[in-house]
Amino acid sequence: KQEVTQIPAALSVPEGENLVLNCSFTDSAIYNLQWFRQDPGKGLTSLLLIQSSQREQTSGRLNASLDKSSGRSTLYIAASQPGDSATYLCAVKGANTGGFKTIFGAGTRLFVKA
Amino acid sequence: KAGVTQTPRYLIKTRGQQVTLSCSPISGHRSVSWYQQTPGQGLQFLFEYFSETQRNKGNFPGRFSGRQFSNSRSEMNVSTLELGDSALYLCASSLAVGDSGANVLTFGAGSRLTVL
């Protein structure tokens, strides 16, 4: 059974700092891993999707990496801004979860102080 | 291009009632999946539909059901509501179901259900 863990659960950093959010998963048989952000009371916004054959994806100040063999992904945020404050979730689309279910981690709550 | 639309956005029900939530996917998207989000359990997969067929189901009781129409719009229904069903219900659409690793999930804003 696929399990997705995100560390840390919460993070507070000063504006301008570079930071790394971690996501680990137990079953390496995945199709993709997707990072989302969620603002309070809102839906999820897709940030980056990494297919199983890829090692990383970049979008603006965001860079996500994927290491299937170790069951890990990181989301790197450069030069953080107060507008980056949100909950960040990683989600794994697995091949062995009874038909390609997408399993989410519990999220990392990020607060960027001005 | 319109995003994923969920209605209603907010609703309040009492225990024992039933509720129907609607999701209109992005035009051209044929797969719709539903998730329940609560503070204690996080995001949990409910079910996924493709071409009017349920392809996957999460570990929820039979009170939770859904369907998909020929235009890819989907509804989910919860019967005999319990207090624990209070949650944000999120719908996501993607181009296709299956083993494509390129399918980006796009979420709606959610329907917040409160059961009193």
PDB file of C-alpha atoms in Angstrom:
ATOM      1  CA  LYS A   1       0.000   0.000   0.000  1.00  0.00           C
ATOM      2  CA  GLN A   2       1.424   3.344  -1.064  1.00  0.00           C
ATOM      3  CA  GLU A   3       2.066   5.838   1.720  1.00  0.00           C
ATOM      4  CA  VAL A   4       3.178   9.420   1.188  1.00  0.00           C
ATOM      5  CA  THR A   5       4.895  11.413   3.926  1.00  0.00           C
ATOM      6  CA  GLN A   6       5.809  15.066   3.934  1.00  0.00           C
ATOM      7  CA  ILE A   7       8.381  16.645   6.195  1.00  0.00           C
ATOM      8  CA  PRO A   8       8.296  19.093   7.845  1.00  0.00           C
ATOM      9  CA  ALA A   9       4.629  19.462   8.715  1.00  0.00           C
ATOM     10  CA  ALA A  10       5.083  23.202   9.146  1.00  0.00           C
ATOM     11  CA  LEU A  11       7.807  25.676   8.307  1.00  0.00           C
ATOM     12  CA  SER A  12       8.296  29.368   9.014  1.00  0.00           C
ATOM     13  CA  VAL A  13      11.022  31.286   7.185  1.00  0.00           C
ATOM     14  CA  PRO A  14      11.959  34.945   6.629  1.00  0.00           C
ATOM     15  CA  GLU A  15      11.325  36.461   3.233  1.00  0.00           C
ATOM     16  CA  GLY A  16      14.093  35.874   0.713  1.00  0.00           C
ATOM     17  CA  GLU A  17      15.219  32.543   2.096  1.00  0.00           C
ATOM     18  CA  ASN A  18      15.635  29.510  -0.142  1.00  0.00           C
ATOM     19  CA  LEU A  19      13.852  26.447   1.194  1.00  0.00           C
ATOM     20  CA  VAL A  20      13.289  22.767   0.530  1.00  0.00           C
ATOM     21  CA  LEU A  21      10.154  20.748   1.153  1.00  0.00           C
ATOM     22  CA  ASN A  22      10.416  16.983   1.301  1.00  0.00           C
ATOM     23  CA  CYS A  23       8.112  14.209   0.163  1.00  0.00           C
ATOM     24  CA  SER A  24       8.735  10.486   0.532  1.00  0.00           C
ATOM     25  CA  PHE A  25       6.759   7.528  -0.750  1.00  0.00           C
ATOM     26  CA  THR A  26       6.938   3.841   0.040  1.00  0.00           C
ATOM     27  CA  ASP A  27       6.295   2.225  -3.343  1.00  0.00           C
ATOM     28  CA  SER A  28       8.599   3.248  -6.185  1.00  0.00           C
ATOM     29  CA  ALA A  29       6.214   1.929  -8.868  1.00  0.00           C
ATOM     30  CA  ILE A  30       4.747   5.304  -9.721  1.00  0.00           C
ATOM     31  CA  TYR A  31       3.582   7.002 -12.888  1.00  0.00           C
ATOM     32  CA  ASN A  32       4.103  10.543 -11.726  1.00  0.00           C
ATOM     33  CA  LEU A  33       4.457  12.831  -8.754  1.00  0.00           C
ATOM     34  CA  GLN A  34       2.693  16.156  -8.626  1.00  0.00           C
ATOM     35  CA  TRP A  35       3.220  19.130  -6.305  1.00  0.00           C
ATOM     36  CA  PHE A  36       0.291  21.350  -5.404  1.00  0.00           C
ATOM     37  CA  ARG A  37      -0.276  24.411  -3.274  1.00  0.00           C
ATOM     38  CA  GLN A  38      -3.452  25.040  -1.349  1.00  0.00           C
ATOM     39  CA  ASP A  39      -4.504  28.347   0.122  1.00  0.00           C
ATOM     40  CA  PRO A  40      -6.783  28.223   3.183  1.00  0.00           C
ATOM     41  CA  GLY A  41     -10.287  27.039   2.310  1.00  0.00           C
ATOM     42  CA  LYS A  42      -9.481  26.801  -1.370  1.00  0.00           C
ATOM     43  CA  GLY A  43      -8.872  24.086  -3.928  1.00  0.00           C
ATOM     44  CA  LEU A  44      -5.485  22.842  -5.053  1.00  0.00           C
ATOM     45  CA  THR A  45      -3.309  24.569  -7.618  1.00  0.00           C
ATOM     46  CA  SER A  46      -0.935  22.378  -9.589  1.00  0.00           C
ATOM     47  CA  LEU A  47       2.675  23.577  -9.421  1.00  0.00           C
ATOM     48  CA  LEU A  48       4.765  20.901 -11.080  1.00  0.00           C
ATOM     49  CA  LEU A  49       4.317  17.372 -12.393  1.00  0.00           C
ATOM     50  CA  ILE A  50       7.250  14.990 -12.744  1.00  0.00           C
ATOM     51  CA  GLN A  51       6.717  11.864 -14.789  1.00  0.00           C
ATOM     52  CA  SER A  52       8.345   8.659 -13.621  1.00  0.00           C
ATOM     53  CA  SER A  53      10.964   8.845 -16.381  1.00  0.00           C
ATOM     54  CA  GLN A  54      11.996  12.386 -15.423  1.00  0.00           C
ATOM     55  CA  ARG A  55      14.370  13.570 -12.708  1.00  0.00           C
ATOM     56  CA  GLU A  56      13.244  17.152 -12.266  1.00  0.00           C
ATOM     57  CA  GLN A  57      10.954  19.926 -13.418  1.00  0.00           C
ATOM     58  CA  THR A  58      11.306  23.679 -13.093  1.00  0.00           C
ATOM     59  CA  SER A  59       8.839  26.528 -13.166  1.00  0.00           C
ATOM     60  CA  GLY A  60      10.021  29.994 -12.270  1.00  0.00           C
ATOM     61  CA  ARG A  61      11.362  29.966  -8.709  1.00  0.00           C
ATOM     62  CA  LEU A  62      10.249  26.364  -8.185  1.00  0.00           C
ATOM     63  CA  ASN A  63      12.250  23.242  -8.866  1.00  0.00           C
ATOM     64  CA  ALA A  64      11.049  19.740  -8.094  1.00  0.00           C
ATOM     65  CA  SER A  65      13.213  16.645  -8.194  1.00  0.00           C
ATOM     66  CA  LEU A  66      12.321  12.975  -8.186  1.00  0.00           C
ATOM     67  CA  ASP A  67      14.393   9.997  -7.087  1.00  0.00           C
ATOM     68  CA  LYS A  68      12.221   6.932  -7.560  1.00  0.00           C
ATOM     69  CA  SER A  69      14.791   4.466  -6.283  1.00  0.00           C
ATOM     70  CA  SER A  70      14.923   6.145  -2.892  1.00  0.00           C
ATOM     71  CA  GLY A  71      11.249   7.093  -2.884  1.00  0.00           C
ATOM     72  CA  ARG A  72      11.875  10.805  -2.507  1.00  0.00           C
ATOM     73  CA  SER A  73      10.963  14.110  -4.054  1.00  0.00           C
ATOM     74  CA  THR A  74      11.953  17.620  -3.065  1.00  0.00           C
ATOM     75  CA  LEU A  75      10.388  20.943  -3.903  1.00  0.00           C
ATOM     76  CA  TYR A  76      12.896  23.783  -3.882  1.00  0.00           C
ATOM     77  CA  ILE A  77      11.557  27.330  -3.581  1.00  0.00           C
ATOM     78  CA  ALA A  78      14.056  30.075  -4.327  1.00  0.00           C
ATOM     79  CA  ALA A  79      13.916  33.562  -2.825  1.00  0.00           C
ATOM     80  CA  SER A  80      10.700  32.925  -0.889  1.00  0.00           C
ATOM     81  CA  GLN A  81       8.041  35.638  -0.738  1.00  0.00           C
ATOM     82  CA  PRO A  82       5.083  36.213   1.627  1.00  0.00           C
ATOM     83  CA  GLY A  83       2.784  35.229  -1.256  1.00  0.00           C
ATOM     84  CA  ASP A  84       4.318  31.754  -1.134  1.00  0.00           C
ATOM     85  CA  SER A  85       2.619  31.177   2.223  1.00  0.00           C
ATOM     86  CA  ALA A  86       0.311  28.203   1.736  1.00  0.00           C
ATOM     87  CA  THR A  87       0.124  24.460   2.300  1.00  0.00           C
ATOM     88  CA  TYR A  88       2.176  22.442  -0.162  1.00  0.00           C
ATOM     89  CA  LEU A  89       1.051  18.918  -0.990  1.00  0.00           C
ATOM     90  CA  CYS A  90       2.724  16.208  -2.957  1.00  0.00           C
ATOM     91  CA  ALA A  91       0.689  13.509  -4.651  1.00  0.00           C
ATOM     92  CA  VAL A  92       1.840  10.230  -6.126  1.00  0.00           C
ATOM     93  CA  LYS A  93       0.024   8.414  -8.904  1.00  0.00           C
ATOM     94  CA  GLY A  94       0.853   4.809  -8.263  1.00  0.00           C
ATOM     95  CA  ALA A  95       0.765   1.762 -10.450  1.00  0.00           C
ATOM     96  CA  ASN A  96       0.125  -0.669  -7.633  1.00  0.00           C
ATOM     97  CA  THR A  97      -2.677   1.071  -5.825  1.00  0.00           C
ATOM     98  CA  GLY A  98      -5.541  -0.771  -7.455  1.00  0.00           C
ATOM     99  CA  GLY A  99      -5.824   1.164 -10.651  1.00  0.00           C
ATOM    100  CA  PHE A 100      -3.788   4.331 -10.697  1.00  0.00           C
ATOM    101  CA  LYS A 101      -5.079   6.069  -7.614  1.00  0.00           C
ATOM    102  CA  THR A 102      -3.427   9.317  -6.631  1.00  0.00           C
ATOM    103  CA  ILE A 103      -2.312   9.338  -3.006  1.00  0.00           C
ATOM    104  CA  PHE A 104      -1.624  12.611  -1.210  1.00  0.00           C
ATOM    105  CA  GLY A 105       0.719  13.478   1.610  1.00  0.00           C
ATOM    106  CA  ALA A 106      -0.551  15.457   4.582  1.00  0.00           C
ATOM    107  CA  GLY A 107       1.180  18.613   3.379  1.00  0.00           C
ATOM    108  CA  THR A 108       3.716  21.125   4.619  1.00  0.00           C
ATOM    109  CA  ARG A 109       2.282  24.394   5.906  1.00  0.00           C
ATOM    110  CA  LEU A 110       4.644  27.198   4.879  1.00  0.00           C
ATOM    111  CA  PHE A 111       4.666  30.678   6.358  1.00  0.00           C
ATOM    112  CA  VAL A 112       6.978  33.295   4.858  1.00  0.00           C
ATOM    113  CA  LYS A 113       7.474  36.308   7.105  1.00  0.00           C
ATOM    114  CA  ALA A 114       7.822  39.732   5.544  1.00  0.00           C
TER     115      ALA A 114
ATOM    116  CA  LYS B   1     -10.617  28.105 -20.994  1.00  0.00           C
ATOM    117  CA  ALA B   2     -12.876  27.519 -17.997  1.00  0.00           C
ATOM    118  CA  GLY B   3     -11.488  25.563 -15.079  1.00  0.00           C
ATOM    119  CA  VAL B   4     -13.116  22.826 -13.043  1.00  0.00           C
ATOM    120  CA  THR B   5     -16.430  24.045 -11.664  1.00  0.00           C
ATOM    121  CA  GLN B   6     -17.947  22.651  -8.493  1.00  0.00           C
ATOM    122  CA  THR B   7     -21.403  23.445  -7.191  1.00  0.00           C
ATOM    123  CA  PRO B   8     -22.597  24.279  -4.652  1.00  0.00           C
ATOM    124  CA  ARG B   9     -19.619  25.920  -2.964  1.00  0.00           C
ATOM    125  CA  TYR B  10     -21.116  25.774   0.511  1.00  0.00           C
ATOM    126  CA  LEU B  11     -23.966  23.818   2.009  1.00  0.00           C
ATOM    127  CA  ILE B  12     -25.322  22.901   5.392  1.00  0.00           C
ATOM    128  CA  LYS B  13     -27.248  19.705   6.015  1.00  0.00           C
ATOM    129  CA  THR B  14     -28.493  17.829   9.049  1.00  0.00           C
ATOM    130  CA  ARG B  15     -27.756  14.264  10.025  1.00  0.00           C
ATOM    131  CA  GLY B  16     -29.707  11.701   8.057  1.00  0.00           C
ATOM    132  CA  GLN B  17     -30.198  13.894   5.008  1.00  0.00           C
ATOM    133  CA  GLN B  18     -28.562  13.280   1.679  1.00  0.00           C
ATOM    134  CA  VAL B  19     -26.548  15.594  -0.532  1.00  0.00           C
ATOM    135  CA  THR B  20     -25.561  15.756  -4.188  1.00  0.00           C
ATOM    136  CA  LEU B  21     -22.476  17.621  -5.355  1.00  0.00           C
ATOM    137  CA  SER B  22     -21.713  18.489  -8.946  1.00  0.00           C
ATOM    138  CA  CYS B  23     -18.464  18.801 -10.875  1.00  0.00           C
ATOM    139  CA  SER B  24     -17.988  20.103 -14.411  1.00  0.00           C
ATOM    140  CA  PRO B  25     -14.517  19.239 -15.732  1.00  0.00           C
ATOM    141  CA  ILE B  26     -12.347  21.270 -18.030  1.00  0.00           C
ATOM    142  CA  SER B  27     -13.592  21.014 -21.594  1.00  0.00           C
ATOM    143  CA  GLY B  28     -12.016  17.971 -23.223  1.00  0.00           C
ATOM    144  CA  HIS B  29     -11.112  16.290 -19.945  1.00  0.00           C
ATOM    145  CA  ARG B  30     -12.691  12.864 -19.699  1.00  0.00           C
ATOM    146  CA  SER B  31     -11.535  11.730 -16.280  1.00  0.00           C
ATOM    147  CA  VAL B  32     -13.050  13.042 -13.054  1.00  0.00           C
ATOM    148  CA  SER B  33     -11.935  12.073  -9.576  1.00  0.00           C
ATOM    149  CA  TRP B  34     -13.318  13.033  -6.189  1.00  0.00           C
ATOM    150  CA  TYR B  35     -11.534  13.593  -2.891  1.00  0.00           C
ATOM    151  CA  GLN B  36     -12.605  14.279   0.669  1.00  0.00           C
ATOM    152  CA  GLN B  37     -10.451  16.650   2.697  1.00  0.00           C
ATOM    153  CA  THR B  38     -10.701  16.913   6.484  1.00  0.00           C
ATOM    154  CA  PRO B  39      -8.261  18.353   9.032  1.00  0.00           C
ATOM    155  CA  GLY B  40      -7.759  14.972  10.627  1.00  0.00           C
ATOM    156  CA  GLN B  41      -7.464  12.698   7.592  1.00  0.00           C
ATOM    157  CA  GLY B  42      -6.143  15.042   4.933  1.00  0.00           C
ATOM    158  CA  LEU B  43      -7.016  14.370   1.306  1.00  0.00           C
ATOM    159  CA  GLN B  44      -8.571  10.975   0.736  1.00  0.00           C
ATOM    160  CA  PHE B  45      -9.489   9.486  -2.613  1.00  0.00           C
ATOM    161  CA  LEU B  46     -13.185   8.731  -3.087  1.00  0.00           C
ATOM    162  CA  PHE B  47     -13.574   7.544  -6.673  1.00  0.00           C
ATOM    163  CA  GLU B  48     -12.610   8.144 -10.278  1.00  0.00           C
ATOM    164  CA  TYR B  49     -14.760   8.101 -13.388  1.00  0.00           C
ATOM    165  CA  PHE B  50     -13.887   7.815 -17.054  1.00  0.00           C
ATOM    166  CA  SER B  51     -16.348   7.506 -19.914  1.00  0.00           C
ATOM    167  CA  GLU B  52     -19.268   7.181 -17.497  1.00  0.00           C
ATOM    168  CA  THR B  53     -17.619   4.205 -15.752  1.00  0.00           C
ATOM    169  CA  GLN B  54     -16.232   4.102 -12.248  1.00  0.00           C
ATOM    170  CA  ARG B  55     -12.623   2.993 -12.633  1.00  0.00           C
ATOM    171  CA  ASN B  56     -11.382   3.261  -9.068  1.00  0.00           C
ATOM    172  CA  LYS B  57     -12.903   3.502  -5.636  1.00  0.00           C
ATOM    173  CA  GLY B  58     -11.414   4.482  -2.305  1.00  0.00           C
ATOM    174  CA  ASN B  59     -12.164   3.046   1.108  1.00  0.00           C
ATOM    175  CA  PHE B  60     -15.436   4.775   1.838  1.00  0.00           C
ATOM    176  CA  PRO B  61     -18.783   3.237   2.850  1.00  0.00           C
ATOM    177  CA  GLY B  62     -21.508   2.595   0.312  1.00  0.00           C
ATOM    178  CA  ARG B  63     -23.267   5.802   1.400  1.00  0.00           C
ATOM    179  CA  PHE B  64     -20.837   7.563  -0.906  1.00  0.00           C
ATOM    180  CA  SER B  65     -21.637   7.121  -4.564  1.00  0.00           C
ATOM    181  CA  GLY B  66     -21.077   8.911  -7.815  1.00  0.00           C
ATOM    182  CA  ARG B  67     -21.738   8.921 -11.477  1.00  0.00           C
ATOM    183  CA  GLN B  68     -20.508  10.513 -14.664  1.00  0.00           C
ATOM    184  CA  PHE B  69     -22.607  11.702 -17.565  1.00  0.00           C
ATOM    185  CA  SER B  70     -21.903  11.516 -21.272  1.00  0.00           C
ATOM    186  CA  ASN B  71     -20.637  15.117 -21.266  1.00  0.00           C
ATOM    187  CA  SER B  72     -18.087  14.113 -18.574  1.00  0.00           C
ATOM    188  CA  ARG B  73     -19.836  16.087 -15.846  1.00  0.00           C
ATOM    189  CA  SER B  74     -19.898  14.160 -12.611  1.00  0.00           C
ATOM    190  CA  GLU B  75     -21.985  14.079  -9.473  1.00  0.00           C
ATOM    191  CA  MET B  76     -21.341  12.520  -6.114  1.00  0.00           C
ATOM    192  CA  ASN B  77     -24.002  11.673  -3.590  1.00  0.00           C
ATOM    193  CA  VAL B  78     -23.762  11.055   0.121  1.00  0.00           C
ATOM    194  CA  SER B  79     -26.800   9.476   1.747  1.00  0.00           C
ATOM    195  CA  THR B  80     -27.711   9.299   5.425  1.00  0.00           C
ATOM    196  CA  LEU B  81     -25.293  12.038   6.354  1.00  0.00           C
ATOM    197  CA  GLU B  82     -23.225  11.737   9.510  1.00  0.00           C
ATOM    198  CA  LEU B  83     -21.425  14.447  11.450  1.00  0.00           C
ATOM    199  CA  GLY B  84     -18.111  13.009  10.276  1.00  0.00           C
ATOM    200  CA  ASP B  85     -19.018  13.683   6.655  1.00  0.00           C
ATOM    201  CA  SER B  86     -18.391  17.385   7.225  1.00  0.00           C
ATOM    202  CA  ALA B  87     -15.508  18.140   4.890  1.00  0.00           C
ATOM    203  CA  LEU B  88     -14.281  19.915   1.807  1.00  0.00           C
ATOM    204  CA  TYR B  89     -15.118  17.769  -1.209  1.00  0.00           C
ATOM    205  CA  LEU B  90     -12.776  18.336  -4.103  1.00  0.00           C
ATOM    206  CA  CYS B  91     -13.162  17.302  -7.677  1.00  0.00           C
ATOM    207  CA  ALA B  92     -10.284  17.032 -10.139  1.00  0.00           C
ATOM    208  CA  SER B  93     -10.261  16.444 -13.861  1.00  0.00           C
ATOM    209  CA  SER B  94      -7.599  15.210 -16.240  1.00  0.00           C
ATOM    210  CA  LEU B  95      -7.408  14.338 -19.901  1.00  0.00           C
ATOM    211  CA  ALA B  96      -7.582  10.601 -19.464  1.00  0.00           C
ATOM    212  CA  VAL B  97      -7.468   7.845 -16.928  1.00  0.00           C
ATOM    213  CA  GLY B  98      -4.920   5.137 -16.929  1.00  0.00           C
ATOM    214  CA  ASP B  99      -1.216   4.788 -16.983  1.00  0.00           C
ATOM    215  CA  SER B 100      -0.260   8.066 -18.576  1.00  0.00           C
ATOM    216  CA  GLY B 101       2.228   9.833 -16.376  1.00  0.00           C
ATOM    217  CA  ALA B 102       1.593  13.091 -18.172  1.00  0.00           C
ATOM    218  CA  ASN B 103      -1.940  13.622 -16.888  1.00  0.00           C
ATOM    219  CA  VAL B 104      -2.012  16.742 -14.773  1.00  0.00           C
ATOM    220  CA  LEU B 105      -4.775  16.812 -12.175  1.00  0.00           C
ATOM    221  CA  THR B 106      -6.664  20.104 -12.176  1.00  0.00           C
ATOM    222  CA  PHE B 107      -8.812  20.774  -9.137  1.00  0.00           C
ATOM    223  CA  GLY B 108     -11.964  22.748  -8.582  1.00  0.00           C
ATOM    224  CA  ALA B 109     -12.459  25.114  -5.643  1.00  0.00           C
ATOM    225  CA  GLY B 110     -14.393  22.479  -3.713  1.00  0.00           C
ATOM    226  CA  SER B 111     -17.758  22.118  -2.030  1.00  0.00           C
ATOM    227  CA  ARG B 112     -17.685  22.675   1.714  1.00  0.00           C
ATOM    228  CA  LEU B 113     -20.262  20.489   3.425  1.00  0.00           C
ATOM    229  CA  THR B 114     -21.251  21.052   7.035  1.00  0.00           C
ATOM    230  CA  VAL B 115     -23.413  18.413   8.706  1.00  0.00           C
ATOM    231  CA  LEU B 116     -25.233  19.517  11.869  1.00  0.00           C
TER     232      LEU B 116
END
